[in-house]
Every structure is written in C-alpha cells, then in structure tokens.
Amino acid sequence: MDVSEIIIAGDTPGVVWRLPVFRFEGASAEAPRIYIQAALHANELPGTALLHFLLDRLRQADRDGAILGGITIVPQANPIGSAQAHFGELQGRFDLGSRTNFNRDFPLISLEDRDCLLEQPDLYSAADRLKRHLLHMALGADLVLDLHCDDEGLQYAYIDEAFWPDAADLAAALDMQAVLLSDGESSAFEEAVAHAWKHGREGERRTTLPGRLSVSVELRGTRDVYPELARKDAEGVFRFLVGRGIVAAPKAGLQAFAGKAVPLDNIEMIRAPEAGAILFHRDIGDNVKAGDLLATILARPGAPEGTIEIRAPQDGLVVTRVSTRFARRRSDLMKIACAEPSRAARKPGTLEA
Ligand SMILES: [Zn+2]
C-alpha cells in the first residue's frame, strides 16, 4: 500500500491543504480499478468511518497478496470544508468563500481531457483545485463510489439509470433500502465522472457504460456514525470488491437487492407550506399510505386554528427526514419513494441544492 498526499495551496497566505490518498496496486491488469472517497460534504462522516475499517481489511488482503484491481481511497476528501467552523458549527456542504456546494460545479469534460484537469492550477481557487484533483483520480478508475449521507435517512444511493441494474450488487452488499435512479443531468461529482465516460471523446455520446459504475451512496444520516455500522458497511463494500474481482477471496453468497428502485420523478419532496415548529408523525423507514398524516406544523403556536397538517400525496416509503424541528416556508421535510411520478414539478438534475 502506498500513502501519499495531494498538496493544494490555500487562497490566502500561510494556508496549505493536505489530502491523504491510499493506493493499492492491483496484481491483475484485467481486474477493474476502483476509486472511493468519503466526506466530500465535510460534515458527512459515515463514509470516513467505513473507509477507516475498509482500509484495515484491505491492508490484510494486501499482505495476503489478494488485491487484483487497483484501489484508490480518500477517506476524508474535503479538508477545506472540514476547517469551516462557523459559530460553533461545522459548515461542510457549501464553500463559505464562494457559496458553492462542494458537490456541484465539477467540470463536465471528455475522458480524453482528463489530464487537462491538473494543468494551469493558478486559474483556480483552492476549492476548484480540490474538485479537479478528485475528479482526476476518479477518472483513472472503472468504478467510483462517492460516500455521502443524508440528514436523517435510510441506506440508499443515487444511481444514474445508465448503471442500473448493473449496480444491484452494490445495493445488495450495502443492504440498501432504496435506490433513486437519476437522470445524470447535474454537475455533482458522480455525474461529472459518468459524463466524462459517456463523452469519452469530443462528440461521442454513449448511453450505456458496461463495466463502469459511478454512484453517490447515502450512508443513512449524519449522526449514524458508529463502530458497528461502519464495520458492517466496510464488510459490505469488501464483499462488493470481491464480487467484482478486485479482491480475491471466497465469494460469500450475496443476497439479491430487495429494496425499491425508483426514478427521481417518483420522489415526493414533502415541503413545509408555512414556517413553524415541526411535529413529525412518521419516521424514516415507514411505509405510508396516501392521505396519512406525516407532520404537523405549528404555524401559529397557541392559536386554536394555528396548525397545518401535512399528508402523504401517495403511497410510498419514507427515505429521508430533516433533523431540524423548525421549518421555513417551502423548506424540505421528507423524501418519499413512490410507485407513481410525483405531480410536483421537478427540474432536471439533483433533488436538493
Ligand atoms: Zn453529501
């Protein structure tokens, strides 16, 4: 195993960011290569814990000579975000300097232009240099896992339709309860990776990508960082690596994926019609029926008619819920995975900013 650091100059004097990268060389040229990163949103640590335990497992496999495909791992992908403590709270989702989401605005390039990502660094801010380094590493692999988590959430993933159902082995290995099939129309990291593959050369446009995979895994909620969960998830990713022939080990009988796979159009984003304290009646993992009471908003607390009831628009599985208990008008409360398309309008791309 090789450990190195990517060094990125900060945007102000005296600041340098260091990004540790763990690499295992594969023994077989035919085996797929994988890139895995966690905590691109710096406040989402379940993946960092997962990769800590996975690296332990891989060092053992390395000693046994069992690593077949190249493996690159970045357990904490965003040192810039990790440093952003603002009034006592970690602000890991948006770059405070530019107000951009750390998981948007990745360059949409052709695979053949991969090496251009690291040219002329002086043209880019530290956050953009970080993004270009991460994308450059990912584009050296065949399989890419970007480990995130939701606010309160089930184990689920965003997977471009181009990779489904090929990715069902990953969903099964990580015991996912839902897979949200996306349209690949954003500048999020996993979609920038897929974009480069789809547009291998200038003018090329592929719709299927056999042998490739780029997904955003949502490892439950931000507070679901525990040794048992992280070890279980690390075991899951290890089984996936064995199944894909990246690590040589006896293949344990993998259960088939038993969760739901639904297009993003079938996600009901439940929003607060008015501001107020949120009283949730249903939790993540609940199967709800159309008309079920999901939450009550105390819009005018104390007033006899001061509450607003929010009901399920159709039957579905509650996949996520916010952890705050105060809603602003139109703020997101829940995502519900449903059998039918939502009647609410949705822009192409991701569900959230
Ligand atoms: Zn995230």
Short mmCIF file of C-alpha atoms and ligand atoms in Angstrom, two decimals:
data_model
loop_
_atom_site.label_atom_id
_atom_site.label_comp_id
_atom_site.label_asym_id
_atom_site.label_seq_id
_atom_site.Cartn_x
_atom_site.Cartn_y
_atom_site.Cartn_z
CA MET A 1 0.00 0.00 0.00
CA ASP A 2 1.19 3.47 -0.84
CA VAL A 3 0.14 6.59 1.10
CA SER A 4 0.71 9.97 -0.48
CA GLU A 5 -0.61 13.48 -0.04
CA ILE A 6 -2.07 15.88 -2.53
CA ILE A 7 -1.00 19.36 -1.56
CA ILE A 8 -3.21 22.30 -2.50
CA ALA A 9 -2.17 25.88 -1.88
CA GLY A 10 -4.80 27.84 0.05
CA ASP A 11 -6.28 31.07 -1.28
CA THR A 12 -4.68 33.14 1.48
CA PRO A 13 -1.09 33.40 2.70
CA GLY A 14 0.09 30.70 5.06
CA VAL A 15 -2.61 28.17 4.21
CA VAL A 16 -1.89 24.77 2.63
CA TRP A 17 -4.36 21.89 2.38
CA ARG A 18 -3.19 18.29 2.56
CA LEU A 19 -5.23 15.39 1.26
CA PRO A 20 -4.05 11.86 2.17
CA VAL A 21 -4.56 9.25 -0.58
CA PHE A 22 -4.23 5.48 -0.02
CA ARG A 23 -3.38 3.33 -3.04
CA PHE A 24 -3.15 -0.41 -3.56
CA GLU A 25 -1.68 -1.63 -6.80
CA GLY A 26 -3.62 -4.49 -8.37
CA ALA A 27 -1.85 -7.68 -9.41
CA SER A 28 -4.05 -8.24 -12.46
CA ALA A 29 -4.29 -5.90 -15.44
CA GLU A 30 -7.73 -7.35 -16.29
CA ALA A 31 -9.31 -6.64 -12.90
CA PRO A 32 -11.35 -3.41 -12.62
CA ARG A 33 -9.86 -0.41 -10.81
CA ILE A 34 -11.89 1.37 -8.14
CA TYR A 35 -11.81 4.84 -6.59
CA ILE A 36 -13.65 5.51 -3.32
CA GLN A 37 -13.92 8.81 -1.45
CA ALA A 38 -15.85 9.99 1.59
CA ALA A 39 -16.86 13.27 3.23
CA LEU A 40 -16.81 15.47 0.14
CA HIS A 41 -19.57 17.14 2.12
CA ALA A 42 -17.24 17.52 5.06
CA ASN A 43 -19.92 17.08 7.72
CA GLU A 44 -20.95 13.63 6.37
CA LEU A 45 -18.70 11.20 8.25
CA PRO A 46 -20.28 7.71 7.99
CA GLY A 47 -18.17 7.06 4.89
CA THR A 48 -14.98 8.19 6.58
CA ALA A 49 -15.61 5.67 9.35
CA LEU A 50 -16.45 2.99 6.76
CA LEU A 51 -13.20 3.61 4.87
CA HIS A 52 -11.16 3.55 8.08
CA PHE A 53 -12.30 -0.04 8.68
CA LEU A 54 -12.18 -0.98 4.99
CA LEU A 55 -8.52 0.11 4.79
CA ASP A 56 -7.74 -2.22 7.68
CA ARG A 57 -9.38 -5.09 5.77
CA LEU A 58 -7.52 -4.17 2.56
CA ARG A 59 -4.11 -3.99 4.26
CA GLN A 60 -4.72 -7.59 5.40
CA ALA A 61 -5.75 -8.60 1.86
CA ASP A 62 -2.64 -6.85 0.56
CA ARG A 63 -0.42 -8.86 2.92
CA ASP A 64 -2.15 -12.00 1.58
CA GLY A 65 -1.42 -10.90 -2.00
CA ALA A 66 -5.15 -10.81 -2.72
CA ILE A 67 -5.51 -7.34 -4.30
CA LEU A 68 -6.20 -7.86 -8.00
CA GLY A 69 -7.51 -4.48 -9.17
CA GLY A 70 -6.06 -1.07 -8.37
CA ILE A 71 -7.75 0.58 -5.38
CA THR A 72 -7.53 4.29 -4.53
CA ILE A 73 -9.14 5.55 -1.33
CA VAL A 74 -9.58 9.08 0.02
CA PRO A 75 -11.21 8.75 3.44
CA GLN A 76 -11.73 12.47 4.02
CA ALA A 77 -11.99 14.22 0.68
CA ASN A 78 -12.55 17.80 1.77
CA PRO A 79 -10.03 19.40 4.16
CA ILE A 80 -11.28 22.86 3.14
CA GLY A 81 -14.83 22.07 4.27
CA SER A 82 -13.64 20.30 7.43
CA ALA A 83 -11.98 23.55 8.55
CA GLN A 84 -15.12 25.68 8.19
CA ALA A 85 -16.41 26.02 11.74
CA HIS A 86 -18.88 28.87 11.79
CA PHE A 87 -20.32 30.00 15.12
CA GLY A 88 -19.53 26.60 16.59
CA GLU A 89 -21.00 24.54 13.76
CA LEU A 90 -19.21 22.67 11.01
CA GLN A 91 -20.26 24.03 7.61
CA GLY A 92 -19.24 21.18 5.35
CA ARG A 93 -21.73 21.40 2.47
CA PHE A 94 -21.02 24.80 0.95
CA ASP A 95 -17.71 26.59 0.41
CA LEU A 96 -18.10 29.70 2.57
CA GLY A 97 -15.88 31.74 0.26
CA SER A 98 -17.83 31.17 -2.96
CA ARG A 99 -21.14 29.87 -1.53
CA THR A 100 -20.97 26.89 -3.90
CA ASN A 101 -21.91 23.37 -2.92
CA PHE A 102 -18.76 21.25 -2.60
CA ASN A 103 -20.59 18.57 -4.59
CA ARG A 104 -21.61 20.73 -7.57
CA ASP A 105 -19.77 22.57 -10.33
CA PHE A 106 -17.41 19.69 -11.13
CA PRO A 107 -16.06 20.25 -14.64
CA LEU A 108 -18.03 18.36 -17.30
CA ILE A 109 -15.25 17.16 -19.61
CA SER A 110 -14.50 14.30 -22.00
CA LEU A 111 -12.41 11.44 -20.65
CA GLU A 112 -9.69 12.25 -23.18
CA ASP A 113 -9.25 15.65 -21.49
CA ARG A 114 -8.58 14.10 -18.06
CA ASP A 115 -5.03 15.36 -17.78
CA CYS A 116 -6.12 18.93 -18.52
CA LEU A 117 -7.76 18.91 -15.07
CA LEU A 118 -4.40 19.42 -13.38
CA GLU A 119 -3.00 21.95 -15.85
CA GLN A 120 -2.72 25.66 -15.06
CA PRO A 121 -3.71 25.41 -11.39
CA ASP A 122 -3.23 29.15 -10.99
CA LEU A 123 -6.52 29.67 -12.82
CA TYR A 124 -8.46 28.02 -9.99
CA SER A 125 -9.36 28.64 -6.35
CA ALA A 126 -8.38 26.05 -3.74
CA ALA A 127 -11.90 24.54 -3.73
CA ASP A 128 -11.85 24.19 -7.52
CA ARG A 129 -8.35 22.70 -7.46
CA LEU A 130 -9.58 20.18 -4.91
CA LYS A 131 -12.50 19.25 -7.18
CA ARG A 132 -10.18 18.85 -10.17
CA HIS A 133 -7.80 16.59 -8.22
CA LEU A 134 -10.68 14.40 -7.00
CA LEU A 135 -12.18 14.09 -10.48
CA HIS A 136 -8.75 13.35 -11.95
CA MET A 137 -8.27 10.43 -9.54
CA ALA A 138 -11.78 9.10 -10.17
CA LEU A 139 -11.32 9.16 -13.94
CA GLY A 140 -8.34 6.82 -13.54
CA ALA A 141 -10.73 4.11 -12.29
CA ASP A 142 -13.53 1.96 -13.76
CA LEU A 143 -15.71 2.03 -10.64
CA VAL A 144 -16.29 5.09 -8.46
CA LEU A 145 -18.06 5.30 -5.10
CA ASP A 146 -18.70 8.71 -3.55
CA LEU A 147 -19.78 8.19 0.07
CA HIS A 148 -22.25 10.71 1.49
CA CYS A 149 -25.12 10.62 3.94
CA ASP A 150 -28.44 12.39 4.34
CA ASP A 151 -29.77 14.37 7.29
CA GLU A 152 -31.84 11.51 8.76
CA GLY A 153 -32.02 8.72 6.20
CA LEU A 154 -32.21 5.07 5.26
CA GLN A 155 -29.28 3.46 3.49
CA TYR A 156 -29.79 4.45 -0.16
CA ALA A 157 -27.99 5.66 -3.28
CA TYR A 158 -28.33 7.94 -6.27
CA ILE A 159 -27.54 5.89 -9.35
CA ASP A 160 -27.61 7.09 -12.95
CA GLU A 161 -30.06 4.98 -14.98
CA ALA A 162 -27.08 4.09 -17.22
CA PHE A 163 -25.69 1.93 -14.37
CA TRP A 164 -28.92 0.19 -13.39
CA PRO A 165 -29.49 -2.72 -12.80
CA ASP A 166 -25.73 -3.45 -13.03
CA ALA A 167 -25.25 -1.75 -9.68
CA ALA A 168 -27.72 -4.00 -7.87
CA ASP A 169 -24.76 -5.94 -6.40
CA LEU A 170 -23.56 -2.78 -4.64
CA ALA A 171 -27.08 -2.02 -3.40
CA ALA A 172 -27.34 -5.58 -2.04
CA ALA A 173 -23.84 -5.56 -0.49
CA LEU A 174 -24.66 -2.37 1.42
CA ASP A 175 -28.17 -3.53 2.41
CA MET A 176 -29.74 -0.53 0.72
CA GLN A 177 -33.43 0.03 1.25
CA ALA A 178 -33.85 2.23 -1.80
CA VAL A 179 -32.09 3.26 -4.98
CA LEU A 180 -33.04 6.58 -6.59
CA LEU A 181 -32.45 6.41 -10.33
CA SER A 182 -31.14 9.77 -11.53
CA ASP A 183 -31.01 11.30 -14.98
CA GLY A 184 -27.30 12.18 -14.91
CA GLU A 185 -28.09 15.86 -15.54
CA SER A 186 -26.08 17.66 -12.88
CA SER A 187 -22.53 18.74 -12.08
CA ALA A 188 -22.33 16.58 -8.93
CA PHE A 189 -19.15 14.53 -8.60
CA GLU A 190 -20.57 11.12 -9.59
CA GLU A 191 -22.37 12.66 -12.56
CA ALA A 192 -19.24 14.50 -13.74
CA VAL A 193 -17.45 11.13 -13.68
CA ALA A 194 -20.22 9.49 -15.71
CA HIS A 195 -20.32 12.49 -18.04
CA ALA A 196 -16.63 12.03 -18.91
CA TRP A 197 -17.19 8.33 -19.61
CA LYS A 198 -20.27 8.99 -21.75
CA HIS A 199 -18.31 11.59 -23.72
CA GLY A 200 -15.06 9.60 -23.99
CA ARG A 201 -14.02 11.65 -26.99
CA GLU A 202 -15.20 15.00 -28.25
CA GLY A 203 -18.62 14.50 -29.91
CA GLU A 204 -19.11 10.95 -28.58
CA ARG A 205 -22.32 10.24 -26.62
CA ARG A 206 -22.72 6.79 -25.05
CA THR A 207 -25.85 5.83 -23.14
CA THR A 208 -24.63 2.51 -21.74
CA LEU A 209 -21.34 2.05 -19.90
CA PRO A 210 -20.74 -1.68 -19.39
CA GLY A 211 -18.15 -2.45 -16.70
CA ARG A 212 -18.33 1.08 -15.30
CA LEU A 213 -20.07 2.44 -12.24
CA SER A 214 -20.20 5.86 -10.61
CA VAL A 215 -22.58 6.32 -7.69
CA SER A 216 -23.33 8.55 -4.76
CA VAL A 217 -24.01 6.33 -1.77
CA GLU A 218 -26.05 7.83 1.09
CA LEU A 219 -24.97 6.03 4.26
CA ARG A 220 -28.04 6.83 6.41
CA GLY A 221 -27.93 10.11 8.42
CA THR A 222 -25.22 12.50 9.61
CA ARG A 223 -25.41 11.17 13.17
CA ASP A 224 -25.24 7.49 12.14
CA VAL A 225 -21.51 7.24 12.79
CA TYR A 226 -20.91 4.20 14.98
CA PRO A 227 -18.26 1.48 15.05
CA GLU A 228 -20.72 -1.38 14.42
CA LEU A 229 -22.42 0.34 11.47
CA ALA A 230 -19.10 1.41 9.95
CA ARG A 231 -17.67 -2.11 10.28
CA LYS A 232 -20.82 -3.65 8.77
CA ASP A 233 -20.72 -1.22 5.84
CA ALA A 234 -16.98 -1.81 5.36
CA GLU A 235 -17.72 -5.54 5.20
CA GLY A 236 -20.40 -4.77 2.60
CA VAL A 237 -18.02 -2.80 0.39
CA PHE A 238 -15.42 -5.55 0.81
CA ARG A 239 -17.97 -8.13 -0.43
CA PHE A 240 -18.68 -5.86 -3.40
CA LEU A 241 -14.93 -5.68 -4.18
CA VAL A 242 -14.72 -9.48 -4.02
CA GLY A 243 -17.81 -9.84 -6.21
CA ARG A 244 -16.32 -7.51 -8.84
CA GLY A 245 -12.99 -9.38 -8.85
CA ILE A 246 -10.99 -6.52 -7.33
CA VAL A 247 -10.05 -8.57 -4.28
CA ALA A 248 -9.51 -12.35 -4.39
CA ALA A 249 -11.48 -14.04 -1.59
CA PRO A 250 -14.17 -16.71 -1.36
CA LYS A 251 -17.42 -15.18 -2.60
CA ALA A 252 -19.98 -15.18 0.19
CA GLY A 253 -23.50 -15.84 -1.10
CA LEU A 254 -24.73 -12.32 -1.72
CA GLN A 255 -28.44 -11.73 -1.12
CA ALA A 256 -30.23 -10.11 -4.04
CA PHE A 257 -31.14 -6.42 -3.70
CA ALA A 258 -34.54 -6.36 -2.04
CA GLY A 259 -35.13 -2.62 -1.79
CA LYS A 260 -37.02 -0.24 -4.04
CA ALA A 261 -35.52 1.26 -7.20
CA VAL A 262 -37.43 4.38 -8.22
CA PRO A 263 -36.79 7.19 -10.71
CA LEU A 264 -36.25 10.67 -9.23
CA ASP A 265 -39.57 11.68 -10.79
CA ASN A 266 -41.25 9.31 -8.31
CA ILE A 267 -39.78 11.02 -5.26
CA GLU A 268 -42.27 13.13 -3.37
CA MET A 269 -40.31 16.01 -1.81
CA ILE A 270 -42.51 16.97 1.13
CA ARG A 271 -42.18 20.68 1.82
CA ALA A 272 -43.45 22.95 4.56
CA PRO A 273 -46.21 25.26 3.28
CA GLU A 274 -45.50 27.70 6.12
CA ALA A 275 -42.89 28.26 8.79
CA GLY A 276 -43.16 26.77 12.24
CA ALA A 277 -42.12 24.04 14.64
CA ILE A 278 -42.34 20.58 13.04
CA LEU A 279 -44.13 17.73 14.80
CA PHE A 280 -43.31 14.57 12.86
CA HIS A 281 -45.85 11.75 12.96
CA ARG A 282 -43.90 9.39 10.71
CA ASP A 283 -40.27 8.32 10.64
CA ILE A 284 -37.79 7.13 8.03
CA GLY A 285 -38.43 3.52 7.03
CA ASP A 286 -42.22 3.90 7.40
CA ASN A 287 -44.41 2.78 4.53
CA VAL A 288 -47.13 5.41 4.31
CA LYS A 289 -50.47 5.46 2.51
CA ALA A 290 -51.90 8.34 0.51
CA GLY A 291 -53.53 10.76 2.97
CA ASP A 292 -51.54 9.61 6.02
CA LEU A 293 -50.58 12.41 8.40
CA LEU A 294 -46.81 12.97 8.06
CA ALA A 295 -46.23 16.10 10.10
CA THR A 296 -47.97 18.97 11.81
CA ILE A 297 -46.51 22.46 11.51
CA LEU A 298 -47.17 24.82 14.42
CA ALA A 299 -47.56 27.87 12.20
CA ARG A 300 -49.23 29.98 14.91
CA PRO A 301 -48.46 28.14 18.16
CA GLY A 302 -51.10 28.63 20.83
CA ALA A 303 -53.81 29.71 18.39
CA PRO A 304 -56.80 27.31 18.13
CA GLU A 305 -56.53 27.03 14.33
CA GLY A 306 -52.79 27.55 14.34
CA THR A 307 -51.61 24.20 12.99
CA ILE A 308 -51.14 22.88 9.45
CA GLU A 309 -51.35 19.17 8.68
CA ILE A 310 -49.11 17.71 6.00
CA ARG A 311 -50.34 14.49 4.42
CA ALA A 312 -48.78 11.93 2.08
CA PRO A 313 -49.66 12.69 -1.58
CA GLN A 314 -49.41 8.98 -2.48
CA ASP A 315 -48.32 5.61 -1.04
CA GLY A 316 -44.58 5.26 -0.52
CA LEU A 317 -41.53 4.63 1.65
CA VAL A 318 -40.16 7.48 3.78
CA VAL A 319 -36.47 7.53 2.78
CA THR A 320 -35.26 10.72 4.48
CA ARG A 321 -36.36 13.32 7.01
CA VAL A 322 -34.79 16.58 8.14
CA SER A 323 -33.22 16.70 11.58
CA THR A 324 -34.19 20.31 12.28
CA ARG A 325 -37.51 20.81 14.03
CA PHE A 326 -38.12 24.28 12.65
CA ALA A 327 -39.34 24.72 9.11
CA ARG A 328 -39.08 27.80 6.95
CA ARG A 329 -41.71 28.24 4.25
CA ARG A 330 -41.03 25.75 1.40
CA SER A 331 -38.18 24.02 3.21
CA ASP A 332 -37.78 20.28 2.65
CA LEU A 333 -39.18 17.94 5.28
CA MET A 334 -39.07 14.42 3.80
CA LYS A 335 -38.33 12.41 0.67
CA ILE A 336 -40.81 9.63 -0.03
CA ALA A 337 -40.09 6.97 -2.69
CA CYS A 338 -43.32 6.20 -4.54
CA ALA A 339 -44.61 3.92 -7.28
CA GLU A 340 -46.01 6.76 -9.40
CA PRO A 341 -44.42 10.01 -10.62
CA SER A 342 -44.97 12.99 -8.36
CA ARG A 343 -47.32 15.65 -9.69
CA ALA A 344 -44.99 18.36 -8.36
CA ALA A 345 -42.73 19.92 -10.98
CA ARG A 346 -39.07 18.86 -10.85
CA LYS A 347 -36.11 20.45 -12.59
CA PRO A 348 -33.61 18.05 -14.24
CA GLY A 349 -30.68 17.09 -12.04
CA THR A 350 -30.47 16.62 -8.31
CA LEU A 351 -33.28 16.96 -5.80
CA GLU A 352 -31.50 19.35 -3.47
CA ALA A 353 -29.31 22.43 -3.78
ZN ZN B 1 -23.49 14.83 0.70
#
